[in-house]
PDB file of C-alpha atoms in Angstrom:
ATOM      1  CA  ILE A   1    -179.006   8.686-115.476  1.00  0.00           C
ATOM      2  CA  ALA A   2    -178.911  11.209-112.626  1.00  0.00           C
ATOM      3  CA  VAL A   3    -177.322   8.655-110.287  1.00  0.00           C
ATOM      4  CA  CYS A   4    -174.672   7.782-112.867  1.00  0.00           C
ATOM      5  CA  ALA A   5    -173.929  11.483-113.369  1.00  0.00           C
ATOM      6  CA  LEU A   6    -173.537  12.027-109.634  1.00  0.00           C
ATOM      7  CA  LEU A   7    -171.213   9.031-109.324  1.00  0.00           C
ATOM      8  CA  GLY A   8    -169.169  10.300-112.247  1.00  0.00           C
ATOM      9  CA  MET A   9    -168.883  13.743-110.680  1.00  0.00           C
ATOM     10  CA  ALA A  10    -167.821  12.216-107.361  1.00  0.00           C
ATOM     11  CA  TRP A  11    -165.184  10.067-109.083  1.00  0.00           C
ATOM     12  CA  TRP A  12    -163.867  13.085-110.983  1.00  0.00           C
ATOM     13  CA  TRP A  13    -163.749  15.196-107.796  1.00  0.00           C
ATOM     14  CA  ALA A  14    -161.943  12.443-105.864  1.00  0.00           C
ATOM     15  CA  GLY A  15    -159.161  12.569-108.457  1.00  0.00           C
ATOM     16  CA  GLN A  16    -158.523  16.308-108.057  1.00  0.00           C
ATOM     17  CA  ALA A  17    -155.112  17.287-106.682  1.00  0.00           C
ATOM     18  CA  ASP A  18    -156.587  19.045-103.631  1.00  0.00           C
ATOM     19  CA  SER A  19    -159.380  16.575-102.838  1.00  0.00           C
ATOM     20  CA  LEU A  20    -157.440  14.940 -99.979  1.00  0.00           C
ATOM     21  CA  GLN A  21    -156.849  18.302 -98.290  1.00  0.00           C
ATOM     22  CA  ARG A  22    -160.478  19.348 -98.724  1.00  0.00           C
ATOM     23  CA  THR A  23    -161.713  16.016 -97.369  1.00  0.00           C
ATOM     24  CA  LEU A  24    -159.564  16.264 -94.227  1.00  0.00           C
ATOM     25  CA  ALA A  25    -160.782  19.827 -93.683  1.00  0.00           C
ATOM     26  CA  ARG A  26    -164.379  18.627 -93.923  1.00  0.00           C
ATOM     27  CA  VAL A  27    -163.723  15.735 -91.525  1.00  0.00           C
ATOM     28  CA  ALA A  28    -162.126  18.188 -89.066  1.00  0.00           C
ATOM     29  CA  SER A  29    -165.294  20.311 -89.131  1.00  0.00           C
ATOM     30  CA  TRP A  30    -167.373  17.226 -88.282  1.00  0.00           C
ATOM     31  CA  MET A  31    -165.348  16.352 -85.169  1.00  0.00           C
ATOM     32  CA  PRO A  32    -167.260  16.223 -81.864  1.00  0.00           C
ATOM     33  CA  ALA A  33    -166.786  19.194 -79.547  1.00  0.00           C
ATOM     34  CA  ASP A  34    -164.241  17.358 -77.371  1.00  0.00           C
ATOM     35  CA  GLN A  35    -162.122  16.199 -80.327  1.00  0.00           C
ATOM     36  CA  LYS A  36    -159.859  18.057 -82.748  1.00  0.00           C
ATOM     37  CA  LEU A  37    -158.220  17.129 -86.061  1.00  0.00           C
ATOM     38  CA  GLU A  38    -155.373  19.271 -87.420  1.00  0.00           C
ATOM     39  CA  ALA A  39    -153.212  18.744 -90.493  1.00  0.00           C
ATOM     40  CA  ASP A  40    -150.646  20.622 -92.571  1.00  0.00           C
ATOM     41  CA  GLY A  41    -148.664  20.101 -95.757  1.00  0.00           C
ATOM     42  CA  ILE A  42    -151.299  17.967 -97.504  1.00  0.00           C
ATOM     43  CA  GLU A  43    -150.765  16.884-101.097  1.00  0.00           C
ATOM     44  CA  GLY A  44    -152.669  14.298-103.101  1.00  0.00           C
ATOM     45  CA  SER A  45    -156.101  13.087-104.063  1.00  0.00           C
ATOM     46  CA  LEU A  46    -158.830  11.148-102.327  1.00  0.00           C
ATOM     47  CA  ARG A  47    -158.767   8.610-105.153  1.00  0.00           C
ATOM     48  CA  HIS A  48    -155.080   7.676-104.954  1.00  0.00           C
ATOM     49  CA  GLY A  49    -153.750   8.999-101.637  1.00  0.00           C
ATOM     50  CA  GLY A  50    -150.912  11.425-101.023  1.00  0.00           C
ATOM     51  CA  ARG A  51    -148.534  12.925 -98.491  1.00  0.00           C
ATOM     52  CA  ILE A  52    -149.305  14.638 -95.187  1.00  0.00           C
ATOM     53  CA  ASP A  53    -146.427  16.478 -93.530  1.00  0.00           C
ATOM     54  CA  TRP A  54    -148.156  16.684 -90.150  1.00  0.00           C
ATOM     55  CA  LEU A  55    -151.431  15.453 -88.663  1.00  0.00           C
ATOM     56  CA  ARG A  56    -152.701  15.442 -85.090  1.00  0.00           C
ATOM     57  CA  TRP A  57    -155.934  14.062 -83.659  1.00  0.00           C
ATOM     58  CA  THR A  58    -156.779  14.924 -80.067  1.00  0.00           C
ATOM     59  CA  SER A  59    -159.483  13.571 -77.760  1.00  0.00           C
ATOM     60  CA  PRO A  60    -159.876  13.718 -73.968  1.00  0.00           C
ATOM     61  CA  ALA A  61    -158.218  10.307 -73.594  1.00  0.00           C
ATOM     62  CA  LEU A  62    -155.743  10.158 -76.485  1.00  0.00           C
ATOM     63  CA  GLN A  63    -153.541  12.236 -78.755  1.00  0.00           C
ATOM     64  CA  VAL A  64    -152.107  10.811 -81.976  1.00  0.00           C
ATOM     65  CA  GLU A  65    -149.537  12.808 -83.958  1.00  0.00           C
ATOM     66  CA  ILE A  66    -148.125  11.750 -87.334  1.00  0.00           C
ATOM     67  CA  LYS A  67    -145.200  13.302 -89.187  1.00  0.00           C
ATOM     68  CA  GLY A  68    -144.243  12.593 -92.778  1.00  0.00           C
ATOM     69  CA  ALA A  69    -147.093  10.291 -93.805  1.00  0.00           C
ATOM     70  CA  ASP A  70    -147.046   8.886 -97.351  1.00  0.00           C
ATOM     71  CA  ILE A  71    -150.188   6.883 -98.110  1.00  0.00           C
ATOM     72  CA  ALA A  72    -151.486   5.271-101.291  1.00  0.00           C
ATOM     73  CA  TRP A  73    -154.687   3.278-101.784  1.00  0.00           C
ATOM     74  CA  ARG A  74    -156.993   1.962-104.468  1.00  0.00           C
ATOM     75  CA  LEU A  75    -160.707   2.741-104.353  1.00  0.00           C
ATOM     76  CA  GLN A  76    -161.855   0.390-107.130  1.00  0.00           C
ATOM     77  CA  PRO A  77    -161.779  -2.726-104.884  1.00  0.00           C
ATOM     78  CA  LEU A  78    -164.364  -1.043-102.641  1.00  0.00           C
ATOM     79  CA  LEU A  79    -166.962  -2.322-105.107  1.00  0.00           C
ATOM     80  CA  GLN A  80    -165.983  -5.832-103.929  1.00  0.00           C
ATOM     81  CA  ARG A  81    -165.974  -4.687-100.269  1.00  0.00           C
ATOM     82  CA  GLU A  82    -162.201  -4.550-100.102  1.00  0.00           C
ATOM     83  CA  LEU A  83    -159.852  -1.668 -99.270  1.00  0.00           C
ATOM     84  CA  ARG A  84    -156.324  -2.121-100.547  1.00  0.00           C
ATOM     85  CA  PHE A  85    -153.458   0.173 -99.550  1.00  0.00           C
ATOM     86  CA  GLY A  86    -150.347   0.383-101.699  1.00  0.00           C
ATOM     87  CA  ARG A  87    -148.336   1.870 -98.834  1.00  0.00           C
ATOM     88  CA  VAL A  88    -148.766   3.416 -95.400  1.00  0.00           C
ATOM     89  CA  ASN A  89    -145.432   5.023 -94.524  1.00  0.00           C
ATOM     90  CA  MET A  90    -144.748   7.351 -91.600  1.00  0.00           C
ATOM     91  CA  ASP A  91    -141.577   9.093 -90.517  1.00  0.00           C
ATOM     92  CA  GLU A  92    -142.880   9.332 -86.961  1.00  0.00           C
ATOM     93  CA  LEU A  93    -145.970   8.231 -85.061  1.00  0.00           C
ATOM     94  CA  ARG A  94    -146.358   9.638 -81.545  1.00  0.00           C
ATOM     95  CA  ILE A  95    -149.123   8.530 -79.166  1.00  0.00           C
ATOM     96  CA  ARG A  96    -150.009  10.108 -75.826  1.00  0.00           C
ATOM     97  CA  SER A  97    -152.608   8.658 -73.486  1.00  0.00           C
ATOM     98  CA  THR A  98    -154.378  10.669 -70.804  1.00  0.00           C
ATOM     99  CA  PRO A  99    -155.544   8.412 -67.956  1.00  0.00           C
ATOM    100  CA  GLN A 100    -159.285   8.514 -67.394  1.00  0.00           C
ATOM    101  CA  PRO A 101    -161.183   7.736 -64.170  1.00  0.00           C
ATOM    102  CA  LYS A 102    -161.491   3.977 -63.771  1.00  0.00           C
ATOM    103  CA  GLU A 103    -164.957   2.494 -64.141  1.00  0.00           C
ATOM    104  CA  ASP A 104    -166.242  -0.190 -61.801  1.00  0.00           C
ATOM    105  CA  THR A 105    -167.939  -1.960 -64.713  1.00  0.00           C
ATOM    106  CA  PRO A 106    -166.042  -5.185 -65.526  1.00  0.00           C
ATOM    107  CA  THR A 107    -164.524  -5.598 -68.963  1.00  0.00           C
ATOM    108  CA  THR A 108    -166.911  -7.219 -71.422  1.00  0.00           C
ATOM    109  CA  PRO A 109    -165.403 -10.311 -73.086  1.00  0.00           C
ATOM    110  CA  LEU A 110    -164.942 -10.206 -76.842  1.00  0.00           C
ATOM    111  CA  GLN A 111    -167.549 -12.090 -78.847  1.00  0.00           C
ATOM    112  CA  SER A 112    -166.133 -11.509 -82.333  1.00  0.00           C
ATOM    113  CA  LEU A 113    -164.084  -9.017 -84.333  1.00  0.00           C
ATOM    114  CA  GLN A 114    -165.638  -9.027 -87.790  1.00  0.00           C
ATOM    115  CA  LEU A 115    -165.198  -6.061 -90.144  1.00  0.00           C
ATOM    116  CA  PRO A 116    -167.500  -4.925 -92.970  1.00  0.00           C
ATOM    117  CA  MET A 117    -164.793  -5.248 -95.658  1.00  0.00           C
ATOM    118  CA  ARG A 118    -161.504  -6.990 -96.395  1.00  0.00           C
ATOM    119  CA  LEU A 119    -158.325  -4.989 -95.754  1.00  0.00           C
ATOM    120  CA  ASP A 120    -154.741  -5.115 -96.983  1.00  0.00           C
ATOM    121  CA  ILE A 121    -152.411  -2.586 -95.318  1.00  0.00           C
ATOM    122  CA  PRO A 122    -148.597  -2.587 -95.578  1.00  0.00           C
ATOM    123  CA  VAL A 123    -147.060  -0.404 -92.848  1.00  0.00           C
ATOM    124  CA  ARG A 124    -143.622   1.199 -92.490  1.00  0.00           C
ATOM    125  CA  ILE A 125    -143.112   3.385 -89.408  1.00  0.00           C
ATOM    126  CA  GLU A 126    -139.587   4.695 -88.956  1.00  0.00           C
ATOM    127  CA  LYS A 127    -140.181   5.856 -85.376  1.00  0.00           C
ATOM    128  CA  LEU A 128    -143.036   5.034 -82.999  1.00  0.00           C
ATOM    129  CA  VAL A 129    -143.178   6.792 -79.617  1.00  0.00           C
ATOM    130  CA  TRP A 130    -145.585   5.895 -76.835  1.00  0.00           C
ATOM    131  CA  GLU A 131    -145.251   8.864 -74.491  1.00  0.00           C
ATOM    132  CA  GLY A 132    -146.292   6.778 -71.517  1.00  0.00           C
ATOM    133  CA  PRO A 133    -145.497   6.893 -68.740  1.00  0.00           C
ATOM    134  CA  PRO A 134    -143.142   5.204 -69.175  1.00  0.00           C
ATOM    135  CA  GLU A 135    -142.044   6.492 -72.566  1.00  0.00           C
ATOM    136  CA  THR A 136    -141.339   3.735 -75.093  1.00  0.00           C
ATOM    137  CA  THR A 137    -139.643   4.184 -78.479  1.00  0.00           C
ATOM    138  CA  VAL A 138    -139.734   1.659 -81.312  1.00  0.00           C
ATOM    139  CA  THR A 139    -137.903   2.151 -84.612  1.00  0.00           C
ATOM    140  CA  ALA A 140    -138.024   0.514 -88.050  1.00  0.00           C
ATOM    141  CA  LEU A 141    -141.465  -1.036 -87.548  1.00  0.00           C
ATOM    142  CA  TYR A 142    -142.301  -2.756 -90.844  1.00  0.00           C
ATOM    143  CA  GLY A 143    -145.189  -5.123 -91.390  1.00  0.00           C
ATOM    144  CA  GLN A 144    -148.384  -6.108 -93.159  1.00  0.00           C
ATOM    145  CA  TYR A 145    -151.939  -6.396 -91.842  1.00  0.00           C
ATOM    146  CA  ARG A 146    -154.671  -8.273 -93.682  1.00  0.00           C
ATOM    147  CA  TYR A 147    -158.295  -8.964 -92.936  1.00  0.00           C
ATOM    148  CA  THR A 148    -159.464 -11.755 -95.214  1.00  0.00           C
ATOM    149  CA  GLY A 149    -163.117 -11.762 -94.174  1.00  0.00           C
ATOM    150  CA  SER A 150    -162.601 -14.719 -91.852  1.00  0.00           C
ATOM    151  CA  HIS A 151    -159.246 -13.956 -90.178  1.00  0.00           C
ATOM    152  CA  HIS A 152    -157.036 -11.072 -89.085  1.00  0.00           C
ATOM    153  CA  GLU A 153    -153.435 -11.685 -90.140  1.00  0.00           C
ATOM    154  CA  LEU A 154    -150.398  -9.709 -88.995  1.00  0.00           C
ATOM    155  CA  GLN A 155    -146.828 -10.100 -90.201  1.00  0.00           C
ATOM    156  CA  VAL A 156    -144.121  -7.981 -88.558  1.00  0.00           C
ATOM    157  CA  SER A 157    -140.855  -8.317 -90.454  1.00  0.00           C
ATOM    158  CA  SER A 158    -138.890  -5.741 -88.444  1.00  0.00           C
ATOM    159  CA  LEU A 159    -139.197  -4.054 -85.059  1.00  0.00           C
ATOM    160  CA  HIS A 160    -136.236  -2.487 -83.241  1.00  0.00           C
ATOM    161  CA  TYR A 161    -136.609  -1.924 -79.517  1.00  0.00           C
ATOM    162  CA  ALA A 162    -134.110  -1.569 -76.655  1.00  0.00           C
ATOM    163  CA  GLY A 163    -131.189  -2.945 -78.628  1.00  0.00           C
ATOM    164  CA  GLY A 164    -133.137  -5.898 -80.026  1.00  0.00           C
ATOM    165  CA  LEU A 165    -134.578  -6.873 -83.395  1.00  0.00           C
ATOM    166  CA  TYR A 166    -137.932  -8.654 -83.355  1.00  0.00           C
ATOM    167  CA  GLU A 167    -140.292 -10.381 -85.770  1.00  0.00           C
ATOM    168  CA  ALA A 168    -143.835 -11.629 -85.266  1.00  0.00           C
ATOM    169  CA  GLN A 169    -146.632 -13.511 -87.016  1.00  0.00           C
ATOM    170  CA  ALA A 170    -150.209 -13.697 -85.785  1.00  0.00           C
ATOM    171  CA  LYS A 171    -153.508 -15.060 -87.060  1.00  0.00           C
ATOM    172  CA  LEU A 172    -156.818 -14.402 -85.288  1.00  0.00           C
ATOM    173  CA  GLN A 173    -160.174 -15.878 -86.224  1.00  0.00           C
ATOM    174  CA  ALA A 174    -162.729 -13.075 -86.615  1.00  0.00           C
ATOM    175  CA  ALA A 175    -165.760 -15.061 -85.389  1.00  0.00           C
ATOM    176  CA  ALA A 176    -166.146 -16.996 -82.144  1.00  0.00           C
ATOM    177  CA  PRO A 177    -164.309 -18.790 -80.649  1.00  0.00           C
ATOM    178  CA  MET A 178    -161.634 -16.393 -82.050  1.00  0.00           C
ATOM    179  CA  GLN A 179    -158.826 -18.918 -82.366  1.00  0.00           C
ATOM    180  CA  LEU A 180    -155.428 -17.234 -81.981  1.00  0.00           C
ATOM    181  CA  GLU A 181    -152.048 -18.411 -83.225  1.00  0.00           C
ATOM    182  CA  ALA A 182    -149.085 -16.085 -82.666  1.00  0.00           C
ATOM    183  CA  GLU A 183    -145.319 -16.456 -82.784  1.00  0.00           C
ATOM    184  CA  PHE A 184    -142.607 -13.998 -81.801  1.00  0.00           C
ATOM    185  CA  GLN A 185    -138.841 -14.106 -82.335  1.00  0.00           C
ATOM    186  CA  GLY A 186    -136.169 -11.720 -81.145  1.00  0.00           C
ATOM    187  CA  ALA A 187    -132.413 -11.210 -81.042  1.00  0.00           C
ATOM    188  CA  ILE A 188    -131.154  -8.953 -78.263  1.00  0.00           C
ATOM    189  CA  GLU A 189    -127.761  -7.493 -77.421  1.00  0.00           C
ATOM    190  CA  ALA A 190    -128.002  -7.115 -73.640  1.00  0.00           C
ATOM    191  CA  VAL A 191    -125.518  -4.775 -71.964  1.00  0.00           C
ATOM    192  CA  LEU A 192    -123.600  -6.534 -69.176  1.00  0.00           C
ATOM    193  CA  PRO A 193    -123.841  -5.023 -65.678  1.00  0.00           C
ATOM    194  CA  HIS A 194    -120.822  -2.884 -64.795  1.00  0.00           C
ATOM    195  CA  GLN A 195    -119.428  -3.548 -68.314  1.00  0.00           C
ATOM    196  CA  PRO A 196    -121.269  -1.105 -70.595  1.00  0.00           C
ATOM    197  CA  SER A 197    -118.811  -1.692 -73.438  1.00  0.00           C
ATOM    198  CA  GLN A 198    -119.720  -5.408 -73.653  1.00  0.00           C
ATOM    199  CA  THR A 199    -122.967  -7.090 -74.646  1.00  0.00           C
ATOM    200  CA  LEU A 200    -124.424 -10.570 -74.327  1.00  0.00           C
ATOM    201  CA  PRO A 201    -126.351 -11.881 -77.354  1.00  0.00           C
ATOM    202  CA  ILE A 202    -129.680 -13.424 -76.382  1.00  0.00           C
ATOM    203  CA  THR A 203    -132.173 -15.188 -78.632  1.00  0.00           C
ATOM    204  CA  ALA A 204    -135.804 -15.216 -77.520  1.00  0.00           C
ATOM    205  CA  SER A 205    -139.023 -16.704 -78.868  1.00  0.00           C
ATOM    206  CA  ALA A 206    -142.618 -17.044 -77.749  1.00  0.00           C
ATOM    207  CA  ASP A 207    -145.676 -18.955 -78.896  1.00  0.00           C
ATOM    208  CA  ILE A 208    -149.279 -18.052 -77.995  1.00  0.00           C
ATOM    209  CA  ARG A 209    -152.224 -20.289 -78.859  1.00  0.00           C
ATOM    210  CA  GLY A 210    -155.811 -20.451 -77.720  1.00  0.00           C
ATOM    211  CA  THR A 211    -159.099 -18.576 -77.973  1.00  0.00           C
ATOM    212  CA  LEU A 212    -160.189 -15.025 -77.127  1.00  0.00           C
ATOM    213  CA  ALA A 213    -164.002 -15.095 -77.345  1.00  0.00           C
ATOM    214  CA  THR A 214    -166.348 -15.180 -74.315  1.00  0.00           C
ATOM    215  CA  GLU A 215    -165.434 -15.846 -70.687  1.00  0.00           C
ATOM    216  CA  ALA A 216    -164.264 -19.312 -71.751  1.00  0.00           C
ATOM    217  CA  ALA A 217    -161.262 -17.749 -73.543  1.00  0.00           C
ATOM    218  CA  LYS A 218    -158.021 -19.500 -72.740  1.00  0.00           C
ATOM    219  CA  LEU A 219    -154.461 -18.818 -73.916  1.00  0.00           C
ATOM    220  CA  THR A 220    -151.395 -21.036 -73.592  1.00  0.00           C
ATOM    221  CA  ILE A 221    -148.099 -19.163 -73.667  1.00  0.00           C
ATOM    222  CA  LYS A 222    -144.639 -20.679 -74.031  1.00  0.00           C
ATOM    223  CA  ALA A 223    -141.489 -18.557 -74.113  1.00  0.00           C
ATOM    224  CA  GLN A 224    -137.786 -19.328 -74.257  1.00  0.00           C
ATOM    225  CA  ALA A 225    -134.634 -17.226 -74.026  1.00  0.00           C
ATOM    226  CA  HIS A 226    -131.046 -18.376 -74.310  1.00  0.00           C
ATOM    227  CA  THR A 227    -127.559 -17.392 -75.295  1.00  0.00           C
ATOM    228  CA  PRO A 228    -126.243 -18.999 -78.510  1.00  0.00           C
ATOM    229  CA  HIS A 229    -124.006 -21.435 -76.588  1.00  0.00           C
ATOM    230  CA  ALA A 230    -126.944 -22.792 -74.609  1.00  0.00           C
ATOM    231  CA  ALA A 231    -128.875 -23.422 -77.794  1.00  0.00           C
ATOM    232  CA  ASN A 232    -126.086 -25.335 -79.531  1.00  0.00           C
ATOM    233  CA  THR A 233    -124.291 -27.262 -76.773  1.00  0.00           C
ATOM    234  CA  ALA A 234    -125.439 -30.799 -75.851  1.00  0.00           C
ATOM    235  CA  ASN A 235    -123.787 -34.129 -75.179  1.00  0.00           C
ATOM    236  CA  THR A 236    -124.375 -37.268 -77.222  1.00  0.00           C
ATOM    237  CA  ALA A 237    -127.411 -38.181 -75.113  1.00  0.00           C
ATOM    238  CA  GLY A 238    -129.057 -34.934 -76.091  1.00  0.00           C
ATOM    239  CA  THR A 239    -128.874 -33.429 -72.599  1.00  0.00           C
ATOM    240  CA  PRO A 240    -127.115 -30.105 -71.850  1.00  0.00           C
ATOM    241  CA  ASP A 241    -123.361 -30.209 -71.430  1.00  0.00           C
ATOM    242  CA  PRO A 242    -122.552 -29.832 -67.675  1.00  0.00           C
ATOM    243  CA  THR A 243    -119.555 -27.657 -68.544  1.00  0.00           C
ATOM    244  CA  ASP A 244    -121.767 -25.206 -70.416  1.00  0.00           C
ATOM    245  CA  ASN A 245    -121.834 -21.914 -68.440  1.00  0.00           C
ATOM    246  CA  SER A 246    -124.272 -20.132 -70.735  1.00  0.00           C
ATOM    247  CA  LEU A 247    -127.774 -18.973 -69.793  1.00  0.00           C
ATOM    248  CA  SER A 248    -131.258 -20.175 -70.701  1.00  0.00           C
ATOM    249  CA  ALA A 249    -134.783 -19.703 -69.403  1.00  0.00           C
ATOM    250  CA  ASN A 250    -138.172 -21.224 -70.163  1.00  0.00           C
ATOM    251  CA  VAL A 251    -141.528 -19.792 -69.133  1.00  0.00           C
ATOM    252  CA  SER A 252    -145.009 -21.216 -69.676  1.00  0.00           C
ATOM    253  CA  ALA A 253    -148.403 -19.967 -68.574  1.00  0.00           C
ATOM    254  CA  ILE A 254    -152.105 -20.494 -69.044  1.00  0.00           C
ATOM    255  CA  LEU A 255    -154.185 -17.312 -69.076  1.00  0.00           C
ATOM    256  CA  ARG A 256    -157.925 -16.725 -68.800  1.00  0.00           C
ATOM    257  CA  PRO A 257    -157.948 -13.123 -70.093  1.00  0.00           C
ATOM    258  CA  TRP A 258    -161.512 -12.161 -69.099  1.00  0.00           C
ATOM    259  CA  LEU A 259    -161.508 -13.524 -65.561  1.00  0.00           C
ATOM    260  CA  THR A 260    -160.743 -11.444 -62.468  1.00  0.00           C
ATOM    261  CA  GLN A 261    -157.677 -13.621 -61.839  1.00  0.00           C
ATOM    262  CA  PRO A 262    -156.357 -14.129 -65.394  1.00  0.00           C
ATOM    263  CA  VAL A 263    -153.325 -16.297 -64.524  1.00  0.00           C
ATOM    264  CA  GLU A 264    -154.518 -19.871 -64.182  1.00  0.00           C
ATOM    265  CA  GLN A 265    -151.074 -21.473 -64.202  1.00  0.00           C
ATOM    266  CA  ALA A 266    -147.473 -20.289 -64.546  1.00  0.00           C
ATOM    267  CA  GLN A 267    -144.099 -22.019 -64.497  1.00  0.00           C
ATOM    268  CA  ALA A 268    -140.507 -20.886 -65.032  1.00  0.00           C
ATOM    269  CA  ASP A 269    -137.219 -22.736 -65.121  1.00  0.00           C
TER     270      ASP A 269
END
């Protein structure tokens, strides 16, 4: 009876309008001495989520700052070892990395990437800034991440960067050999040299397949880029039209990501 009463009290407290703010304040007090968590403009409950106007986490190696976060989740699925988010929206996510002294210890190959519970997280980030150097800005990053218990799945439906619009799909096996299947597509409006008022439309795609676990990990990468005319022009024999003056490029490579020399083979034409 006492346990049931405690659980009931905890459930009631998690539904209070200020429980999210009080929880973040408690987490901030538990931070290690070299880390700091700050937040402002917090509304919502621990049970359902809420809005955070500003949040910043700082460590010696990294600083993450979030503006205008709107997050909703459901706690009931936790009983089935699943955490389900209704939304994870951010007006701006800014990340700054502080370089640390390099260690001589070689990178340890991945063995697996298994998590203790299933996850379902839809993400909408209006502006993502990696402060670099060099500084990189991505806008309209919309996607969905799922961990099914056996696989990590990522679907990016929108990503705007440097005048291009990109999409991506990836599926990674959680246990060894960590089979990876990933596809990327992009449409770019490239500014012509010495003609800033004109652009050249380029379509690009890439395919990555292979494994990531242990030193035996091996990835095969194939990428293509072309202008629309190059993609659609061919003679009756199926070979490119010799009068076609458009551009195209094909790149392929085999990578061994955990070896000292990761590029096993590369070709471009």
